[in-house]
mmCIF file of C-alpha atoms in Angstrom:
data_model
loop_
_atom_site.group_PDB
_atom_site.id
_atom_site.type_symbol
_atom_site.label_atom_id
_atom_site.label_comp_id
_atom_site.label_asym_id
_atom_site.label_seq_id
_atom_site.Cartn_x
_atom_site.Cartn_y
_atom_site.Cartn_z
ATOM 1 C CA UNK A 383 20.645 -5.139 22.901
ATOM 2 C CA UNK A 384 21.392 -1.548 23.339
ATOM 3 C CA UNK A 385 21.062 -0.695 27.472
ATOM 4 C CA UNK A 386 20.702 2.958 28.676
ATOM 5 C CA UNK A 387 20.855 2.806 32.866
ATOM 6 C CA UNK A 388 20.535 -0.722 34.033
ATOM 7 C CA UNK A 389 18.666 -0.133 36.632
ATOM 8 C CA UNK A 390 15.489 0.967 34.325
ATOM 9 C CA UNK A 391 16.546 -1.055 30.905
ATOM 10 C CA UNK A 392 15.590 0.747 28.514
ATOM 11 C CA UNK A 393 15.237 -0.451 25.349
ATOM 12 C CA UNK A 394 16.694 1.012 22.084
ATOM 13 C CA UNK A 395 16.771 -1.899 20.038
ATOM 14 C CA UNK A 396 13.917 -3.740 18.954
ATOM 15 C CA UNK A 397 13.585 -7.587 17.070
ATOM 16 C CA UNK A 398 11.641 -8.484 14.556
ATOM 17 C CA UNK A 399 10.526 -12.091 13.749
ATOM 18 C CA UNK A 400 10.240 -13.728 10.393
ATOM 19 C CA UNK A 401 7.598 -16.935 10.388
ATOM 20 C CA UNK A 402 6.737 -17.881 13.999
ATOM 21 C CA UNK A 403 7.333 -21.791 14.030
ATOM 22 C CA UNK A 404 9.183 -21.560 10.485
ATOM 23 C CA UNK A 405 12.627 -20.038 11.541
ATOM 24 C CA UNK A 406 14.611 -23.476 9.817
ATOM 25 C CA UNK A 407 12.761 -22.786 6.639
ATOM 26 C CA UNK A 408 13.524 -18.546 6.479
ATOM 27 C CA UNK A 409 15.888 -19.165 3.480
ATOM 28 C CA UNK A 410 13.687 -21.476 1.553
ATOM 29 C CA UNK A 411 10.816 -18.566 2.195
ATOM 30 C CA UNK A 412 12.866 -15.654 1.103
ATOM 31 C CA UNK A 413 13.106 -17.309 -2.651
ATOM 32 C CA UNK A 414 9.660 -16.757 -3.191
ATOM 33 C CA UNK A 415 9.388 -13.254 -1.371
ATOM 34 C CA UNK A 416 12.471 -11.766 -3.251
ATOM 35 C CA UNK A 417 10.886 -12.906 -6.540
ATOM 36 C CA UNK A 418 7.302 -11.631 -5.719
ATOM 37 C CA UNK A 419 9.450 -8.300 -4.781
ATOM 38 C CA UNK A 420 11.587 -8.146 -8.110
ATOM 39 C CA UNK A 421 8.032 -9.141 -10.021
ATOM 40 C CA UNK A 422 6.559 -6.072 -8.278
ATOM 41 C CA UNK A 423 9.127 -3.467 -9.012
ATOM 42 C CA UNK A 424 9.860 -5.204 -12.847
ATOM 43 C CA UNK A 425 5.678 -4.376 -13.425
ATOM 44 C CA UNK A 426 5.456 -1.233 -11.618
ATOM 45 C CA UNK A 427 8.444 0.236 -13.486
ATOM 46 C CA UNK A 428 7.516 -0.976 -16.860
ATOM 47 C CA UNK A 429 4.063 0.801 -16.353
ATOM 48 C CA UNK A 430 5.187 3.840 -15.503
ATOM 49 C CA UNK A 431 7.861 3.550 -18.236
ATOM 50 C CA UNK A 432 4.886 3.153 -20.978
ATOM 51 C CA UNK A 433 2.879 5.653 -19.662
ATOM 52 C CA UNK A 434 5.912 8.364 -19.757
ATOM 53 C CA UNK A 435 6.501 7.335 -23.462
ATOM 54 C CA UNK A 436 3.773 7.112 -25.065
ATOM 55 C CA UNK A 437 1.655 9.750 -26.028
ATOM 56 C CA UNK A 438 -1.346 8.252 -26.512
ATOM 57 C CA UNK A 439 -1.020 7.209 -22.656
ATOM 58 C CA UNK A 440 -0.960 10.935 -21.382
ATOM 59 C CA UNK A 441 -4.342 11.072 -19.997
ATOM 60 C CA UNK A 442 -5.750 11.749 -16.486
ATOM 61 C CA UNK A 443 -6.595 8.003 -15.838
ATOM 62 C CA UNK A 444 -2.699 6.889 -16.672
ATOM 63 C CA UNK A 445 -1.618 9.854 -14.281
ATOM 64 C CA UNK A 446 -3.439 8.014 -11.977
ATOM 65 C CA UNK A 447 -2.354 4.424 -12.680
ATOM 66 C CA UNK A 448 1.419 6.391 -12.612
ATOM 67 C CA UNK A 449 0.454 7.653 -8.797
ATOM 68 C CA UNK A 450 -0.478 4.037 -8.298
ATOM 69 C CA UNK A 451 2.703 2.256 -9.400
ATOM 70 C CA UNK A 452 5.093 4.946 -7.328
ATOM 71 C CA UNK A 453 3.192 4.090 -4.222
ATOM 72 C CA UNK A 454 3.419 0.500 -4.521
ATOM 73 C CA UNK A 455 7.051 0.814 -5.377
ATOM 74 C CA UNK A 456 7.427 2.923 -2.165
ATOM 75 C CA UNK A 457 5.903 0.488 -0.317
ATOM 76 C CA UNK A 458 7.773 -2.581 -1.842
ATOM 77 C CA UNK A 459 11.620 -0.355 -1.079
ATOM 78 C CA UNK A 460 10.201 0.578 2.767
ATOM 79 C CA UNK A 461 9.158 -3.106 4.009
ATOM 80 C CA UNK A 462 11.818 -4.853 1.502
ATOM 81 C CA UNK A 463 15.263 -3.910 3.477
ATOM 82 C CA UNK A 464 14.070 -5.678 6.997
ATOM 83 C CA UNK A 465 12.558 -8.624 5.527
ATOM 84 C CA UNK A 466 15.587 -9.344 3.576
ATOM 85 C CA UNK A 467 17.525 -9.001 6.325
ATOM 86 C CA UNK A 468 15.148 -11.557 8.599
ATOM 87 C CA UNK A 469 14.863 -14.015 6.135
ATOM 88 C CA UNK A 470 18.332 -14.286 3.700
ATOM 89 C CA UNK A 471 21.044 -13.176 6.823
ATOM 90 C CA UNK A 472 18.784 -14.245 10.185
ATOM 91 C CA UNK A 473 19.521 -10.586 11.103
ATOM 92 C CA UNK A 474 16.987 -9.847 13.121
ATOM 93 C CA UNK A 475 18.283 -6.384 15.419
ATOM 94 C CA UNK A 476 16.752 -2.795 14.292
ATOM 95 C CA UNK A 477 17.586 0.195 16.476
ATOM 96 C CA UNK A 478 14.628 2.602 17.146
ATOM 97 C CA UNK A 479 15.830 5.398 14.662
ATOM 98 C CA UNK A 480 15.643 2.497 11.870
ATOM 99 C CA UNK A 481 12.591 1.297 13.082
ATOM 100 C CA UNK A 482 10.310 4.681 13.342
ATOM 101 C CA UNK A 483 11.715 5.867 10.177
ATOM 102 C CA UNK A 484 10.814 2.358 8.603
ATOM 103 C CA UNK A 485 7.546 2.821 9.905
ATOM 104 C CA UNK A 486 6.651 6.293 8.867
ATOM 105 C CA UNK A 487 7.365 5.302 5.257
ATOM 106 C CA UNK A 488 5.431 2.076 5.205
ATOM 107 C CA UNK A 489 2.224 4.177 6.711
ATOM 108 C CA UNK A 490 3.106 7.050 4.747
ATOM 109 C CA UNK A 491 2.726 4.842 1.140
ATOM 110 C CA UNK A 492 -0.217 3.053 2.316
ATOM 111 C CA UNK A 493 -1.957 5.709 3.569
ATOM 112 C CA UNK A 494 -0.823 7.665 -0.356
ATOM 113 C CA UNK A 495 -1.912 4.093 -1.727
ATOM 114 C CA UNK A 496 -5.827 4.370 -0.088
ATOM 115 C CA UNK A 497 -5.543 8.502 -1.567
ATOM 116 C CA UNK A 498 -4.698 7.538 -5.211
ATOM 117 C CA UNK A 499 -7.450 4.575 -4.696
ATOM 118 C CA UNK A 500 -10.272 7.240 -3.677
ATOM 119 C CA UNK A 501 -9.085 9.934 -6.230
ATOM 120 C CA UNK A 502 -9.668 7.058 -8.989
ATOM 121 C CA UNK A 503 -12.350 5.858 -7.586
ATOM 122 C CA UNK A 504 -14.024 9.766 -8.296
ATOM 123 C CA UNK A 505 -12.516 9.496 -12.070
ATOM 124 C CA UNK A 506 -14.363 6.433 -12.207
ATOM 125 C CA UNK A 507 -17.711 8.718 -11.007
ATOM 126 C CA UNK A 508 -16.703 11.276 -13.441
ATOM 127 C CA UNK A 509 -15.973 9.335 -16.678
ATOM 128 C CA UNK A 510 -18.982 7.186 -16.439
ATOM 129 C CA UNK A 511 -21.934 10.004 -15.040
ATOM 130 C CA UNK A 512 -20.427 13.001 -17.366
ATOM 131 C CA UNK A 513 -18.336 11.007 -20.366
ATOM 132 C CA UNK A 514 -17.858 14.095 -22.425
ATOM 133 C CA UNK A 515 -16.530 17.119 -19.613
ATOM 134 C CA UNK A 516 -14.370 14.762 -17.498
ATOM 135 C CA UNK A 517 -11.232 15.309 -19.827
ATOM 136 C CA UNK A 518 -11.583 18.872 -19.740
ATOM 137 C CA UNK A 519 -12.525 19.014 -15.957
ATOM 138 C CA UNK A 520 -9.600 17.000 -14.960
ATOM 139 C CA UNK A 521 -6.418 18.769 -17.331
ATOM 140 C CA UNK A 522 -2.570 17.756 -16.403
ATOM 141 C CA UNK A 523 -2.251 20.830 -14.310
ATOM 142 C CA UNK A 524 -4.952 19.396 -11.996
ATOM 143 C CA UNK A 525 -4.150 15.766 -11.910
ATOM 144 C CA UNK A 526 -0.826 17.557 -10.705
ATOM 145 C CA UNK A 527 -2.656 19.325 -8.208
ATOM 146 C CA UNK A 528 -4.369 16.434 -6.954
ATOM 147 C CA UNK A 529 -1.003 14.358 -7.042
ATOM 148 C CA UNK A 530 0.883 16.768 -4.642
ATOM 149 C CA UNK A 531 -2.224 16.889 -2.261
ATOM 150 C CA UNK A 532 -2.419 13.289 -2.071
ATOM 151 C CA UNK A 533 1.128 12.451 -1.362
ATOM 152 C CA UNK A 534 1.177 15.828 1.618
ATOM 153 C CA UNK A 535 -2.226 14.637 3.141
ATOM 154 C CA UNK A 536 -0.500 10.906 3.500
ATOM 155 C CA UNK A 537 2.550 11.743 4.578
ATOM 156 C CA UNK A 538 1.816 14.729 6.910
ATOM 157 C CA UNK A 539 -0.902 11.922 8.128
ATOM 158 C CA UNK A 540 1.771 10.113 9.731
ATOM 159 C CA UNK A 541 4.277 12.328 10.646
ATOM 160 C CA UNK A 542 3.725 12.611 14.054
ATOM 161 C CA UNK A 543 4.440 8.741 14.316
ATOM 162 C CA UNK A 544 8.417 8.806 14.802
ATOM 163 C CA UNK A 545 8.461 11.794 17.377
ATOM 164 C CA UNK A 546 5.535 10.176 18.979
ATOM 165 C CA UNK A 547 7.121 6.806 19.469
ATOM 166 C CA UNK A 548 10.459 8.182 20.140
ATOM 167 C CA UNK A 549 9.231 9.914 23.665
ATOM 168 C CA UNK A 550 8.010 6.635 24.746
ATOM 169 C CA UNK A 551 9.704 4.290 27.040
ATOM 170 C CA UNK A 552 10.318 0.597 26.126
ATOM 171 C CA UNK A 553 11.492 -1.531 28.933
ATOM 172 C CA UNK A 554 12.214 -5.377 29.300
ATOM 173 C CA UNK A 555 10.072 -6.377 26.230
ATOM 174 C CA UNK A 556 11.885 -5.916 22.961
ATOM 175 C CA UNK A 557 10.209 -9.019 20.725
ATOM 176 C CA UNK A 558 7.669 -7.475 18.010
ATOM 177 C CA UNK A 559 5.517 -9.483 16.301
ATOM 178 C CA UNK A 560 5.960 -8.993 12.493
ATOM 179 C CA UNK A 561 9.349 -8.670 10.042
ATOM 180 C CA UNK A 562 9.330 -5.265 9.260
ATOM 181 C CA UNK A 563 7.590 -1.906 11.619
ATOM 182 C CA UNK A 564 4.391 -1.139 12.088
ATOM 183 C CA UNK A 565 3.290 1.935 14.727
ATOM 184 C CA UNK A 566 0.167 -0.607 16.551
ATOM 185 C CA UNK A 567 3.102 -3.469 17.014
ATOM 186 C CA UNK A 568 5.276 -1.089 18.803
ATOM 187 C CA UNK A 569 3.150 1.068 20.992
ATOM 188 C CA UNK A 570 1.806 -2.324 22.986
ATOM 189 C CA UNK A 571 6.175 -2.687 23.979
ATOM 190 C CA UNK A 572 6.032 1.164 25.466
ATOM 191 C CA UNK A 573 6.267 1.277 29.285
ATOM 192 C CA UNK A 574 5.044 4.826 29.610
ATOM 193 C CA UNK A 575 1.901 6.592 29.029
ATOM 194 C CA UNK A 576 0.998 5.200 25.276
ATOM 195 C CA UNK A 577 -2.126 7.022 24.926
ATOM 196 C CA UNK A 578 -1.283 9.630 22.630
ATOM 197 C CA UNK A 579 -0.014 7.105 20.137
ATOM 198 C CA UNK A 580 -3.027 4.852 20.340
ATOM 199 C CA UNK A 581 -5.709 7.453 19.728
ATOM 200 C CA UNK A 582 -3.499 8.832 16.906
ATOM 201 C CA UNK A 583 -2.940 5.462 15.239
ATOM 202 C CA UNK A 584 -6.750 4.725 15.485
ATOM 203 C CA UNK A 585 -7.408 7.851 13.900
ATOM 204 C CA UNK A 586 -4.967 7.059 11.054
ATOM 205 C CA UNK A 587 -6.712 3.934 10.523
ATOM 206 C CA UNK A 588 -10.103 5.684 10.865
ATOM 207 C CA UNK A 589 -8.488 7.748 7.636
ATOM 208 C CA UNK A 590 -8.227 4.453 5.754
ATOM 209 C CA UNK A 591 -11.918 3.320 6.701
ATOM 210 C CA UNK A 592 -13.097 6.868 5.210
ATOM 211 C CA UNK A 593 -11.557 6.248 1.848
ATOM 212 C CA UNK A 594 -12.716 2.616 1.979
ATOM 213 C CA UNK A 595 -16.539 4.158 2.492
ATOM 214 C CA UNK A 596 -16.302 6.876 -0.028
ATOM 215 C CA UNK A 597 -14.837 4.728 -2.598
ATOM 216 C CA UNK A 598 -17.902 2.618 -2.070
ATOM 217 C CA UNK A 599 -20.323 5.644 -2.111
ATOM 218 C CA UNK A 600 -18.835 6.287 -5.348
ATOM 219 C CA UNK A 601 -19.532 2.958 -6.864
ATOM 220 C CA UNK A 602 -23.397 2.883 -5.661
ATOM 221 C CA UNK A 603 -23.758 6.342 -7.758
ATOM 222 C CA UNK A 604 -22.014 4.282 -10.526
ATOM 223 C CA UNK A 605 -23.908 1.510 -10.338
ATOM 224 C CA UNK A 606 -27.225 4.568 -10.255
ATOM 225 C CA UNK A 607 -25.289 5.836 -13.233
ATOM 226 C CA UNK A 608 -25.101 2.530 -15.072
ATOM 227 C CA UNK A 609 -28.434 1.213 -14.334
ATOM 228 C CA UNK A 610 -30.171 4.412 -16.240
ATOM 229 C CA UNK A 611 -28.225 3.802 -19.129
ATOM 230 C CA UNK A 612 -30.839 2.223 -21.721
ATOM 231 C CA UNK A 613 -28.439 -0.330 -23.586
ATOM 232 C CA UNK A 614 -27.093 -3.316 -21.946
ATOM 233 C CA UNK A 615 -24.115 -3.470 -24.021
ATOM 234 C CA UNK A 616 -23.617 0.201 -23.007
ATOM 235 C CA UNK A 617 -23.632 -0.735 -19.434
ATOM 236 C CA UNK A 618 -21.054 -3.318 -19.574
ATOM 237 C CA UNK A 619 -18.808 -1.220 -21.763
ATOM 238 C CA UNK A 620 -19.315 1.722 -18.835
ATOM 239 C CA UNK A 621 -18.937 -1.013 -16.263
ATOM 240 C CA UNK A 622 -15.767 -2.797 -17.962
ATOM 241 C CA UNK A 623 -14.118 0.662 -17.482
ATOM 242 C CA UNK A 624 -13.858 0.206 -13.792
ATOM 243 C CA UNK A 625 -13.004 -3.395 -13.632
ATOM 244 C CA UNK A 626 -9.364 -3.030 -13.039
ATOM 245 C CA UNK A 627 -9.990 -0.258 -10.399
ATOM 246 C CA UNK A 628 -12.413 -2.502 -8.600
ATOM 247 C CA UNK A 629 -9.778 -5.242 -8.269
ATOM 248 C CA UNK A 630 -7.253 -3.336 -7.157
ATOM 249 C CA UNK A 631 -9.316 -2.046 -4.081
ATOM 250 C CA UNK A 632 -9.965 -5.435 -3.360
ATOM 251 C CA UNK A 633 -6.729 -6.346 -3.462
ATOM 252 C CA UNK A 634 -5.539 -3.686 -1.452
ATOM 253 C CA UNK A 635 -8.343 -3.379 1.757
ATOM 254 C CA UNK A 636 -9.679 -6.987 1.774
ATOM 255 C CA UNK A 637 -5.957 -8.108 3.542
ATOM 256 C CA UNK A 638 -6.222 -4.874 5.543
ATOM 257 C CA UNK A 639 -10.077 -5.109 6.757
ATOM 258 C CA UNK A 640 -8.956 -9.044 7.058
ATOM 259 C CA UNK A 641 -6.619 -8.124 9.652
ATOM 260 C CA UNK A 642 -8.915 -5.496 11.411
ATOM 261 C CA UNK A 643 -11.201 -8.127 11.997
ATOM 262 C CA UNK A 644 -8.416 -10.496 13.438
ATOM 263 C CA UNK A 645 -6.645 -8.593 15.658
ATOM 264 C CA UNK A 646 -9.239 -7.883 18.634
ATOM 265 C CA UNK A 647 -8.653 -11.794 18.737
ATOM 266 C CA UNK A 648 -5.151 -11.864 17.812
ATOM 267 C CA UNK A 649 -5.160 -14.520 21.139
ATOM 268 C CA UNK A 650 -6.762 -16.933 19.733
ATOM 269 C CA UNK A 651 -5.052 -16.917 16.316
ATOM 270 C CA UNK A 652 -2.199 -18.138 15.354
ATOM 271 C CA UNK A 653 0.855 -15.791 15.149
ATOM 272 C CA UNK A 654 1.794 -17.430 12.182
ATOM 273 C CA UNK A 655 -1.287 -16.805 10.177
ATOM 274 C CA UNK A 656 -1.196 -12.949 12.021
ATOM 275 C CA UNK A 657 1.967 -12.478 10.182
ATOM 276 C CA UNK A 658 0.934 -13.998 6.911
ATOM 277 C CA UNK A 659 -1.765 -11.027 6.771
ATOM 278 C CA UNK A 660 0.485 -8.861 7.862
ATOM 279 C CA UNK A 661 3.169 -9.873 4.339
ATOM 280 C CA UNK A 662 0.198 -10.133 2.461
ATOM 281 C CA UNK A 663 -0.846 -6.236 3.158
ATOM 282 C CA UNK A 664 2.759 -5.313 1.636
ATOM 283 C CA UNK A 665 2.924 -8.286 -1.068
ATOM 284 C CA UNK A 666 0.361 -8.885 -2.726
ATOM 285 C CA UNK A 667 -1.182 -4.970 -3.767
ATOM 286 C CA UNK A 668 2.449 -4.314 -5.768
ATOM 287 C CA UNK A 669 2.794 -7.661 -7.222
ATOM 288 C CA UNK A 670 -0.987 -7.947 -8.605
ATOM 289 C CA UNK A 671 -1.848 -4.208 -9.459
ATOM 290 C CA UNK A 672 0.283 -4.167 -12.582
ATOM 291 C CA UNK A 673 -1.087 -7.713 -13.658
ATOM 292 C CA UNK A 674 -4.547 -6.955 -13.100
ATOM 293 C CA UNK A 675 -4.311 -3.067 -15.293
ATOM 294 C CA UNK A 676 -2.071 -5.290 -17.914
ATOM 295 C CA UNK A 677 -4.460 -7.407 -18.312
ATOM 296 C CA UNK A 678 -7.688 -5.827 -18.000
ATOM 297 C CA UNK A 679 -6.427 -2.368 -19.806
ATOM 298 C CA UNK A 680 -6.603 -3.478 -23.284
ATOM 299 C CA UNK A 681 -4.288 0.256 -24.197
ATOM 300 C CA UNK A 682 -1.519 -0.889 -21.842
ATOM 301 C CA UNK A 683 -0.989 -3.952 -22.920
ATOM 302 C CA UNK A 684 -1.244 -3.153 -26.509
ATOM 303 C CA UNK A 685 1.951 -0.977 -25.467
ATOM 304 C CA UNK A 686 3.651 -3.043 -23.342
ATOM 305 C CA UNK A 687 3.497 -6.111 -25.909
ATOM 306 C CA UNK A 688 4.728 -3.424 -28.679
ATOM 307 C CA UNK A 689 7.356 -2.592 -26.747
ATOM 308 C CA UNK A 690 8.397 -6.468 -26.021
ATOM 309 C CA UNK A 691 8.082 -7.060 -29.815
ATOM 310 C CA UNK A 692 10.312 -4.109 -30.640
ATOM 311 C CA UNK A 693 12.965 -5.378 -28.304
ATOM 312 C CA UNK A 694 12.855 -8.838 -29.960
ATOM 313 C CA UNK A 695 13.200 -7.401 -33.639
ATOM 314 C CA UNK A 696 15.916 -5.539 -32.524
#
């Protein structure tokens, strides 16, 4: 531990824990992790791969699903580095610098992960209520547009974060509570005046609540949508168009809204199943989003098993 002026110990390195209670089995644990991680980045890349090659592909939803798969890359490379470290080498030391930086990217691709979420979500609104102007409403030139606002807004979201943090004071405690940095687990460690950084990081989660509600303010005007078409077998095709989209906002706020619900009890829960939520938030979304659009998007994986057949003729 890193000690500026004994007499006031103050804290510049921080440690992170792996499984509370399952430190002897860390090794057998990071099998599993590392291939969930290599699974992740193996689908993410191949969809983005498919989308840049084929033609057919180059529409405003797969621009989408493209924003999609870089965020959950981002956010598989940001959390992937500590947790290695934790669970393969038992290192479990960070300085602050490492830590706030570590931080600010994890927020910074969930926060782009909840954008991309909410933009689809509004493609979804736009493709089902006006089917025959959303293609020329929504050209490459403005999915580009809306790209490079989403990824500013999140990241300028959380910049404040590492300066924030960095003017605070940590003394004595140094123990966080998860394997890789979050900004709530290491504003309750500060010493000094914290409440800058607590009404900030509420309002960042507030941000993430917003695009939860408007994403479901845009599925009641689908469902309004859906329900006035005439045909039943026209509302399931509308209604099959969103499926993947649904899960994939399950899969990404039900660990996240989970957790919310936890932590004013955190006390009474145990830290082990507090830091299973807490893996799950980073695991599962980049593992399961390019299963669920393989398998529920019939044109990607038409292409992706093309592409595996080509490779095996060859």
């Amino acid at each position: 531990m890193s000690i500026i002026n004994i007499s006031h110990a103050e804290i510049t390195t921080f440690i992170l824990v792996g499984m509370p209670g399952l430190e002897y089995a860390h090794i057998w644990i990071s099998i599993p992790m590392c291939s969930m991680y290599l699974i992740a980045l193996l689908g993410n890349c191949t969809i983005r791969f498919i989308i840049k090659t084929e033609p057919s592909l180059h529409e405003p939803v797969y621009y989408f699903l493209s924003m999609l798969t870089l965020s959950d890359t981002g956010l598989s490379f940001s959390s992937l580095p500590t947790m290695l470290r934790i669970f393969l080498f038992k290192a479990s030391e960070i300085s602050a610098n490492a830590y706030f930086a570590q931080q600010f990217f994890i927020h910074g691709f969930t926060a782009l992960e909840s954008s991309v979420l909410l933009i689809m979500s509004f493609y979804c609104v736009l493709a089902i209520h006006n089917p025959l102007r959303y293609s020329s409403l929504l050209t490459t030139l403005r999915v580009a547009q809306i790209g490079i606002v989403c990824f500013f807004k999140s990241f300028f979201l959380v910049l404040p974060f590492p300066f924030t943090l960095r003017m605070l004071k940590y003394c004595e405690k140094c123990q966080l509570s998860h394997s890789y940095c979050l900004h709530q687990d290491v504003v309750k460690l500060a010493c000094s005046d914290n409440q800058i950084d607590v009404i900030y990081g509420f309002f960042g989660a507030l941000c993430l609540m917003v695009d939860f509600m408007l994403i479901a303010v845009s599925y009641i005007l689908i469902l309004k949508t859906v329900l006035g078409i005439a045909s039943q077998k026209e509302q399931l095709k509308a209604l099959n168009t969103c499926v993947s989209h649904v899960c994939a906002v399950i899969i990404f706020y039900l660990p996240i809204i989970n957790l919310a619900i936890v932590h004013p009890f955190v006390q009474h829960v145990s830290p082990l199943f507090n830091d299973l939520m807490t893996n799950v938030i980073l695991l599962v979304p980049p593992l399961m989003n390019p299963i669920v659009y393989c398998v529920k998007t019939r044109q990607i994986r038409v292409k992706v098993v093309a592409k595996l057949c080509q490779k095996q003729i060859y």
